[in-house]
PDB file of C-alpha atoms in Angstrom:
ATOM      1  CA  UNK A 847     -24.962 -29.138 -18.279  1.00  0.00           C
ATOM      2  CA  UNK A 848     -24.438 -26.981 -21.856  1.00  0.00           C
ATOM      3  CA  UNK A 849     -20.886 -27.835 -23.164  1.00  0.00           C
ATOM      4  CA  UNK A 850     -20.123 -24.373 -22.341  1.00  0.00           C
ATOM      5  CA  UNK A 851     -21.188 -24.197 -18.792  1.00  0.00           C
ATOM      6  CA  UNK A 852     -18.376 -27.164 -18.298  1.00  0.00           C
ATOM      7  CA  UNK A 853     -15.931 -25.253 -20.442  1.00  0.00           C
ATOM      8  CA  UNK A 854     -16.624 -21.906 -18.198  1.00  0.00           C
ATOM      9  CA  UNK A 855     -16.038 -21.918 -13.996  1.00  0.00           C
ATOM     10  CA  UNK A 856     -17.662 -19.102 -12.297  1.00  0.00           C
ATOM     11  CA  UNK A 857     -18.823 -18.804  -8.863  1.00  0.00           C
ATOM     12  CA  UNK A 858     -22.285 -18.063  -7.786  1.00  0.00           C
ATOM     13  CA  UNK A 859     -23.209 -15.371  -5.234  1.00  0.00           C
ATOM     14  CA  UNK A 860     -23.970 -18.144  -2.812  1.00  0.00           C
ATOM     15  CA  UNK A 861     -20.605 -19.244  -2.904  1.00  0.00           C
ATOM     16  CA  UNK A 862     -19.025 -16.401  -2.920  1.00  0.00           C
ATOM     17  CA  UNK A 863     -20.922 -15.010   0.157  1.00  0.00           C
ATOM     18  CA  UNK A 864     -19.933 -18.511   1.803  1.00  0.00           C
ATOM     19  CA  UNK A 865     -16.576 -18.189   1.288  1.00  0.00           C
ATOM     20  CA  UNK A 866     -16.367 -14.508   2.277  1.00  0.00           C
ATOM     21  CA  UNK A 867     -18.364 -15.900   5.613  1.00  0.00           C
ATOM     22  CA  UNK A 868     -15.903 -18.495   6.362  1.00  0.00           C
ATOM     23  CA  UNK A 869     -12.884 -16.811   5.904  1.00  0.00           C
ATOM     24  CA  UNK A 870     -14.322 -14.053   8.196  1.00  0.00           C
ATOM     25  CA  UNK A 871     -14.877 -16.859  10.997  1.00  0.00           C
ATOM     26  CA  UNK A 872     -11.604 -18.083  10.500  1.00  0.00           C
ATOM     27  CA  UNK A 873      -9.808 -14.754  11.302  1.00  0.00           C
ATOM     28  CA  UNK A 874     -11.818 -14.242  14.190  1.00  0.00           C
ATOM     29  CA  UNK A 875     -11.100 -17.488  15.198  1.00  0.00           C
ATOM     30  CA  UNK A 876      -7.611 -16.129  15.212  1.00  0.00           C
ATOM     31  CA  UNK A 877      -8.203 -12.680  16.715  1.00  0.00           C
ATOM     32  CA  UNK A 878      -8.837 -10.613  14.545  1.00  0.00           C
ATOM     33  CA  UNK A 879     -11.285  -7.621  14.433  1.00  0.00           C
ATOM     34  CA  UNK A 880     -14.269  -8.126  12.402  1.00  0.00           C
ATOM     35  CA  UNK A 881     -14.156  -4.543  11.404  1.00  0.00           C
ATOM     36  CA  UNK A 882     -10.610  -5.394  10.430  1.00  0.00           C
ATOM     37  CA  UNK A 883     -11.316  -8.488   8.655  1.00  0.00           C
ATOM     38  CA  UNK A 884     -14.165  -6.960   6.283  1.00  0.00           C
ATOM     39  CA  UNK A 885     -11.654  -4.589   5.797  1.00  0.00           C
ATOM     40  CA  UNK A 886      -8.783  -6.505   4.656  1.00  0.00           C
ATOM     41  CA  UNK A 887     -12.010  -8.337   2.538  1.00  0.00           C
ATOM     42  CA  UNK A 888     -12.988  -5.401   1.070  1.00  0.00           C
ATOM     43  CA  UNK A 889      -9.419  -4.046  -0.435  1.00  0.00           C
ATOM     44  CA  UNK A 890      -9.093  -7.314  -1.410  1.00  0.00           C
ATOM     45  CA  UNK A 891     -12.400  -7.542  -3.673  1.00  0.00           C
ATOM     46  CA  UNK A 892     -11.826  -3.774  -4.214  1.00  0.00           C
ATOM     47  CA  UNK A 893      -8.654  -4.713  -5.958  1.00  0.00           C
ATOM     48  CA  UNK A 894      -9.656  -7.494  -8.018  1.00  0.00           C
ATOM     49  CA  UNK A 895     -12.216  -5.311  -9.784  1.00  0.00           C
ATOM     50  CA  UNK A 896      -9.061  -2.540 -10.097  1.00  0.00           C
ATOM     51  CA  UNK A 897      -7.693  -5.208 -11.952  1.00  0.00           C
ATOM     52  CA  UNK A 898      -9.914  -5.966 -14.143  1.00  0.00           C
ATOM     53  CA  UNK A 899     -10.554  -2.280 -15.029  1.00  0.00           C
ATOM     54  CA  UNK A 900      -6.961  -2.133 -15.959  1.00  0.00           C
ATOM     55  CA  UNK A 901      -6.989  -5.186 -18.084  1.00  0.00           C
ATOM     56  CA  UNK A 902     -10.056  -4.178 -20.118  1.00  0.00           C
ATOM     57  CA  UNK A 903      -8.902  -1.058 -20.655  1.00  0.00           C
ATOM     58  CA  UNK A 904      -6.228  -2.212 -22.403  1.00  0.00           C
ATOM     59  CA  UNK A 905      -8.711  -4.393 -24.447  1.00  0.00           C
ATOM     60  CA  UNK A 906     -10.212  -0.981 -25.529  1.00  0.00           C
ATOM     61  CA  UNK A 907      -7.199   0.470 -27.052  1.00  0.00           C
ATOM     62  CA  UNK A 908      -7.044  -2.989 -29.232  1.00  0.00           C
ATOM     63  CA  UNK A 909      -9.875  -3.307 -30.963  1.00  0.00           C
ATOM     64  CA  UNK A 910     -10.053  -5.917 -34.258  1.00  0.00           C
ATOM     65  CA  UNK A 911     -10.064  -4.290 -37.109  1.00  0.00           C
ATOM     66  CA  UNK A 912     -10.601  -7.199 -39.606  1.00  0.00           C
ATOM     67  CA  UNK A 913     -14.207  -6.879 -39.343  1.00  0.00           C
ATOM     68  CA  UNK A 914     -14.582  -3.878 -40.978  1.00  0.00           C
ATOM     69  CA  UNK A 915     -15.287   0.034 -39.643  1.00  0.00           C
ATOM     70  CA  UNK A 916     -18.677  -0.502 -37.547  1.00  0.00           C
ATOM     71  CA  UNK A 917     -17.608  -3.313 -35.629  1.00  0.00           C
ATOM     72  CA  UNK A 918     -14.422  -1.842 -34.634  1.00  0.00           C
ATOM     73  CA  UNK A 919     -16.303   1.171 -33.510  1.00  0.00           C
ATOM     74  CA  UNK A 920     -19.110  -0.974 -31.749  1.00  0.00           C
ATOM     75  CA  UNK A 921     -16.100  -3.323 -30.215  1.00  0.00           C
ATOM     76  CA  UNK A 922     -14.690   0.337 -28.573  1.00  0.00           C
ATOM     77  CA  UNK A 923     -18.019   1.896 -27.623  1.00  0.00           C
ATOM     78  CA  UNK A 924     -18.493  -1.610 -25.778  1.00  0.00           C
ATOM     79  CA  UNK A 925     -15.700  -2.389 -24.178  1.00  0.00           C
ATOM     80  CA  UNK A 926     -15.082   1.349 -22.720  1.00  0.00           C
ATOM     81  CA  UNK A 927     -18.421   1.200 -21.559  1.00  0.00           C
ATOM     82  CA  UNK A 928     -17.408  -2.287 -19.582  1.00  0.00           C
ATOM     83  CA  UNK A 929     -14.251  -0.216 -18.772  1.00  0.00           C
ATOM     84  CA  UNK A 930     -15.673   2.517 -17.401  1.00  0.00           C
ATOM     85  CA  UNK A 931     -18.475   0.422 -14.886  1.00  0.00           C
ATOM     86  CA  UNK A 932     -15.350  -1.471 -13.605  1.00  0.00           C
ATOM     87  CA  UNK A 933     -13.847   1.853 -12.576  1.00  0.00           C
ATOM     88  CA  UNK A 934     -17.071   3.168 -10.852  1.00  0.00           C
ATOM     89  CA  UNK A 935     -17.737  -0.607  -9.173  1.00  0.00           C
ATOM     90  CA  UNK A 936     -13.857  -0.574  -8.113  1.00  0.00           C
ATOM     91  CA  UNK A 937     -14.012   3.048  -7.022  1.00  0.00           C
ATOM     92  CA  UNK A 938     -17.132   2.469  -4.960  1.00  0.00           C
ATOM     93  CA  UNK A 939     -15.650  -1.232  -3.645  1.00  0.00           C
ATOM     94  CA  UNK A 940     -12.763   1.074  -2.208  1.00  0.00           C
ATOM     95  CA  UNK A 941     -14.753   3.564  -0.343  1.00  0.00           C
ATOM     96  CA  UNK A 942     -16.881   0.937   1.137  1.00  0.00           C
ATOM     97  CA  UNK A 943     -13.619  -0.829   2.082  1.00  0.00           C
ATOM     98  CA  UNK A 944     -11.824   1.687   3.888  1.00  0.00           C
ATOM     99  CA  UNK A 945     -15.357   3.141   4.933  1.00  0.00           C
ATOM    100  CA  UNK A 946     -14.353   6.909   3.513  1.00  0.00           C
ATOM    101  CA  UNK A 947     -15.708   8.796   0.533  1.00  0.00           C
ATOM    102  CA  UNK A 948     -13.506  11.375  -0.766  1.00  0.00           C
ATOM    103  CA  UNK A 949     -11.516  13.826   1.739  1.00  0.00           C
ATOM    104  CA  UNK A 950     -13.432  17.075   2.344  1.00  0.00           C
ATOM    105  CA  UNK A 951     -11.445  20.043   2.410  1.00  0.00           C
ATOM    106  CA  UNK A 952     -12.893  21.512   5.495  1.00  0.00           C
ATOM    107  CA  UNK A 953     -11.452  19.091   7.740  1.00  0.00           C
ATOM    108  CA  UNK A 954      -8.928  16.560   7.968  1.00  0.00           C
ATOM    109  CA  UNK A 955      -9.451  13.466   6.750  1.00  0.00           C
ATOM    110  CA  UNK A 956      -6.971  11.285   8.983  1.00  0.00           C
ATOM    111  CA  UNK A 957      -8.686   8.512  11.093  1.00  0.00           C
ATOM    112  CA  UNK A 958      -6.444   6.676  13.840  1.00  0.00           C
ATOM    113  CA  UNK A 959      -4.422   4.299  12.697  1.00  0.00           C
ATOM    114  CA  UNK A 960      -5.693   0.539  13.398  1.00  0.00           C
ATOM    115  CA  UNK A 961      -3.625  -2.263  13.661  1.00  0.00           C
ATOM    116  CA  UNK A 962      -4.055  -4.033  10.320  1.00  0.00           C
ATOM    117  CA  UNK A 963      -3.216  -1.049   8.612  1.00  0.00           C
ATOM    118  CA  UNK A 964      -0.028  -1.441  10.658  1.00  0.00           C
ATOM    119  CA  UNK A 965       0.804  -5.025   9.930  1.00  0.00           C
ATOM    120  CA  UNK A 966       0.116  -4.402   6.226  1.00  0.00           C
ATOM    121  CA  UNK A 967       2.945  -1.629   6.227  1.00  0.00           C
ATOM    122  CA  UNK A 968       5.071  -4.035   7.585  1.00  0.00           C
ATOM    123  CA  UNK A 969       4.292  -6.990   5.391  1.00  0.00           C
ATOM    124  CA  UNK A 970       4.693  -4.086   2.540  1.00  0.00           C
ATOM    125  CA  UNK A 971       8.137  -2.508   3.885  1.00  0.00           C
ATOM    126  CA  UNK A 972      10.228  -5.492   4.657  1.00  0.00           C
ATOM    127  CA  UNK A 973      10.843  -7.358   1.367  1.00  0.00           C
ATOM    128  CA  UNK A 974      11.867  -4.023   0.129  1.00  0.00           C
ATOM    129  CA  UNK A 975      14.371  -3.187   2.657  1.00  0.00           C
ATOM    130  CA  UNK A 976      15.530  -6.673   2.089  1.00  0.00           C
ATOM    131  CA  UNK A 977      16.088  -5.807  -1.211  1.00  0.00           C
ATOM    132  CA  UNK A 978      18.837  -2.621  -0.007  1.00  0.00           C
ATOM    133  CA  UNK A 979      20.398  -4.495   2.993  1.00  0.00           C
ATOM    134  CA  UNK A 980      19.740  -7.818   5.209  1.00  0.00           C
ATOM    135  CA  UNK A 981      18.406  -8.167   8.508  1.00  0.00           C
ATOM    136  CA  UNK A 982      19.948  -6.371  11.326  1.00  0.00           C
ATOM    137  CA  UNK A 983      20.711  -7.156  15.125  1.00  0.00           C
ATOM    138  CA  UNK A 984      20.286  -3.477  15.933  1.00  0.00           C
ATOM    139  CA  UNK A 985      16.788  -3.253  15.108  1.00  0.00           C
ATOM    140  CA  UNK A 986      15.924  -1.056  17.446  1.00  0.00           C
ATOM    141  CA  UNK A 987      12.723  -2.836  17.333  1.00  0.00           C
ATOM    142  CA  UNK A 988      10.184  -0.050  17.357  1.00  0.00           C
ATOM    143  CA  UNK A 989       8.357  -0.835  13.945  1.00  0.00           C
ATOM    144  CA  UNK A 990       5.206  -0.212  15.391  1.00  0.00           C
ATOM    145  CA  UNK A 991       5.224   3.168  16.556  1.00  0.00           C
ATOM    146  CA  UNK A 992       7.327   4.238  13.745  1.00  0.00           C
ATOM    147  CA  UNK A 993       4.741   2.745  11.268  1.00  0.00           C
ATOM    148  CA  UNK A 994       1.863   4.692  13.291  1.00  0.00           C
ATOM    149  CA  UNK A 995       3.556   7.737  12.833  1.00  0.00           C
ATOM    150  CA  UNK A 996       4.192   7.355   9.256  1.00  0.00           C
ATOM    151  CA  UNK A 997       0.800   5.943   8.503  1.00  0.00           C
ATOM    152  CA  UNK A 998      -0.560   8.909  10.596  1.00  0.00           C
ATOM    153  CA  UNK A 999      -0.234  11.423   7.833  1.00  0.00           C
ATOM    154  CA  UNK A1000      -2.401   9.598   5.131  1.00  0.00           C
ATOM    155  CA  UNK A1001      -5.972   9.286   5.406  1.00  0.00           C
ATOM    156  CA  UNK A1002      -7.979   5.977   5.082  1.00  0.00           C
ATOM    157  CA  UNK A1003      -7.771   5.957   1.453  1.00  0.00           C
ATOM    158  CA  UNK A1004      -4.048   6.604   1.003  1.00  0.00           C
ATOM    159  CA  UNK A1005      -3.091   4.352   3.580  1.00  0.00           C
ATOM    160  CA  UNK A1006      -5.368   1.487   1.585  1.00  0.00           C
ATOM    161  CA  UNK A1007      -2.546   1.990  -1.301  1.00  0.00           C
ATOM    162  CA  UNK A1008       0.134   2.709   0.709  1.00  0.00           C
ATOM    163  CA  UNK A1009       1.761  -0.653  -0.435  1.00  0.00           C
ATOM    164  CA  UNK A1010       1.993   0.660  -3.936  1.00  0.00           C
ATOM    165  CA  UNK A1011       3.046   3.765  -3.655  1.00  0.00           C
ATOM    166  CA  UNK A1012       6.100   2.356  -1.320  1.00  0.00           C
ATOM    167  CA  UNK A1013       7.262   0.291  -4.343  1.00  0.00           C
ATOM    168  CA  UNK A1014       7.215   3.092  -6.236  1.00  0.00           C
ATOM    169  CA  UNK A1015       9.125   5.110  -4.282  1.00  0.00           C
ATOM    170  CA  UNK A1016      11.666   1.901  -4.322  1.00  0.00           C
ATOM    171  CA  UNK A1017      11.947   1.793  -7.825  1.00  0.00           C
ATOM    172  CA  UNK A1018      12.218   5.324  -8.526  1.00  0.00           C
ATOM    173  CA  UNK A1019      14.921   5.757  -5.676  1.00  0.00           C
ATOM    174  CA  UNK A1020      16.558   2.516  -6.011  1.00  0.00           C
ATOM    175  CA  UNK A1021      20.035   3.653  -6.711  1.00  0.00           C
ATOM    176  CA  UNK A1022      20.067   6.440  -3.911  1.00  0.00           C
ATOM    177  CA  UNK A1023      18.917   3.712  -1.700  1.00  0.00           C
ATOM    178  CA  UNK A1024      21.250   1.233  -2.464  1.00  0.00           C
ATOM    179  CA  UNK A1025      23.687   3.788  -1.829  1.00  0.00           C
ATOM    180  CA  UNK A1026      21.979   4.981   1.514  1.00  0.00           C
ATOM    181  CA  UNK A1027      21.932   1.355   3.463  1.00  0.00           C
ATOM    182  CA  UNK A1028      25.579   0.800   1.914  1.00  0.00           C
ATOM    183  CA  UNK A1029      27.262   3.643   3.650  1.00  0.00           C
ATOM    184  CA  UNK A1030      25.026   3.868   6.767  1.00  0.00           C
ATOM    185  CA  UNK A1031      22.535   0.252   7.230  1.00  0.00           C
ATOM    186  CA  UNK A1032      23.750  -2.889   8.227  1.00  0.00           C
ATOM    187  CA  UNK A1033      27.626  -3.907   7.551  1.00  0.00           C
ATOM    188  CA  UNK A1034      28.490  -0.289   7.349  1.00  0.00           C
ATOM    189  CA  UNK A1035      31.670   1.391   8.359  1.00  0.00           C
ATOM    190  CA  UNK A1036      29.195   3.416  10.922  1.00  0.00           C
ATOM    191  CA  UNK A1037      27.065   0.381  11.720  1.00  0.00           C
ATOM    192  CA  UNK A1038      26.718   1.262  15.370  1.00  0.00           C
ATOM    193  CA  UNK A1039      25.530   4.717  15.775  1.00  0.00           C
ATOM    194  CA  UNK A1040      23.094   5.806  17.853  1.00  0.00           C
ATOM    195  CA  UNK A1041      21.697   8.373  15.376  1.00  0.00           C
ATOM    196  CA  UNK A1042      21.683   6.208  12.396  1.00  0.00           C
ATOM    197  CA  UNK A1043      19.614   3.379  14.642  1.00  0.00           C
ATOM    198  CA  UNK A1044      16.618   3.636  12.493  1.00  0.00           C
ATOM    199  CA  UNK A1045      18.188   2.262   9.314  1.00  0.00           C
ATOM    200  CA  UNK A1046      18.451  -1.620  11.244  1.00  0.00           C
ATOM    201  CA  UNK A1047      15.149  -1.218  10.964  1.00  0.00           C
ATOM    202  CA  UNK A1048      12.681  -2.063   7.539  1.00  0.00           C
ATOM    203  CA  UNK A1049      10.092   0.775   8.965  1.00  0.00           C
ATOM    204  CA  UNK A1050      13.642   2.819   7.750  1.00  0.00           C
ATOM    205  CA  UNK A1051      12.433   2.616   3.964  1.00  0.00           C
ATOM    206  CA  UNK A1052       8.668   3.952   5.090  1.00  0.00           C
ATOM    207  CA  UNK A1053       9.843   6.716   7.283  1.00  0.00           C
ATOM    208  CA  UNK A1054      12.290   7.899   3.811  1.00  0.00           C
ATOM    209  CA  UNK A1055       9.373   7.594   1.931  1.00  0.00           C
ATOM    210  CA  UNK A1056       7.261  10.136   3.816  1.00  0.00           C
ATOM    211  CA  UNK A1057      10.610  12.130   4.222  1.00  0.00           C
ATOM    212  CA  UNK A1058      10.753  12.786   0.401  1.00  0.00           C
ATOM    213  CA  UNK A1059       6.776  12.884   0.226  1.00  0.00           C
ATOM    214  CA  UNK A1060       5.729  14.724   3.216  1.00  0.00           C
ATOM    215  CA  UNK A1061       8.317  15.942   5.460  1.00  0.00           C
ATOM    216  CA  UNK A1062       6.306  18.443   7.676  1.00  0.00           C
ATOM    217  CA  UNK A1063       3.352  15.944   8.417  1.00  0.00           C
ATOM    218  CA  UNK A1064       6.065  13.332   9.675  1.00  0.00           C
ATOM    219  CA  UNK A1065       7.508  15.141  11.606  1.00  0.00           C
ATOM    220  CA  UNK A1066       4.519  16.692  13.053  1.00  0.00           C
ATOM    221  CA  UNK A1067       3.466  12.538  13.538  1.00  0.00           C
ATOM    222  CA  UNK A1068       6.942  11.875  15.018  1.00  0.00           C
ATOM    223  CA  UNK A1069       6.651  14.388  17.681  1.00  0.00           C
ATOM    224  CA  UNK A1070       3.088  13.668  19.055  1.00  0.00           C
ATOM    225  CA  UNK A1071       4.316  10.072  19.422  1.00  0.00           C
ATOM    226  CA  UNK A1072       7.708  11.440  21.002  1.00  0.00           C
ATOM    227  CA  UNK A1073      10.317   9.084  18.607  1.00  0.00           C
ATOM    228  CA  UNK A1074      13.459  10.135  19.288  1.00  0.00           C
ATOM    229  CA  UNK A1075      14.460  13.485  16.978  1.00  0.00           C
ATOM    230  CA  UNK A1076      17.806  11.608  16.983  1.00  0.00           C
ATOM    231  CA  UNK A1077      16.470   8.844  14.918  1.00  0.00           C
ATOM    232  CA  UNK A1078      14.871  11.494  12.024  1.00  0.00           C
ATOM    233  CA  UNK A1079      17.530  13.862  12.106  1.00  0.00           C
ATOM    234  CA  UNK A1080      20.168  11.078  11.241  1.00  0.00           C
ATOM    235  CA  UNK A1081      17.546   9.904   8.672  1.00  0.00           C
ATOM    236  CA  UNK A1082      17.616  13.040   6.875  1.00  0.00           C
ATOM    237  CA  UNK A1083      21.369  13.555   7.069  1.00  0.00           C
ATOM    238  CA  UNK A1084      21.880  10.370   5.289  1.00  0.00           C
ATOM    239  CA  UNK A1085      19.017  10.654   2.790  1.00  0.00           C
ATOM    240  CA  UNK A1086      20.835  13.866   1.753  1.00  0.00           C
ATOM    241  CA  UNK A1087      24.076  12.670   1.461  1.00  0.00           C
ATOM    242  CA  UNK A1088      23.010   9.764  -0.919  1.00  0.00           C
ATOM    243  CA  UNK A1089      22.221  12.037  -3.598  1.00  0.00           C
TER     244      UNK A1089
END
């Protein structure tokens, strides 16, 4: 074996396919539907390409200048071409993962909310919620219904990136969210109050993000899901008062 081959470890196509099939079989045995499992794996693949694109894009801006202008120009052109191709690959992988092309402005691009999309949202909201408050014994345990309403305001591509959107929202509104949970959440002076019950649920972070980003669509989905109107009104009041 060549020295270069010994130093660089890369998976061949057969090994990658084998790992993917193995994971699909294991997830199937755990009760995950094949379509859901394929979507999860597809999102990971698309994410790996997106991260590679981001890294290569950084290299484009740091060409070694000590080898002359011609070398630098060739470096920039070459790395830009690679970055552009990686960006295209990442975009195609994402489209394939969510089984959806660019939204058609002539029709509603929303699709029924799938179980794994709800599970991904659950995984995303819990650590964010715990960064502002604590687990509450008064959690009304309606996370699935609430998160379905939240995700119902988005198309498949938006749901695929919702964890990132939530993280950005939490970072941008950290001070306001800290005030809100301190005043109305677990441990506050009004810990037991039906109107603010949802602040005892991790799903409240997702609802607050939608109240800020898409209030009309959220109310439409909320009514369709027949969730208590008082919860949404309470969150709206608390959010407005925490400015």
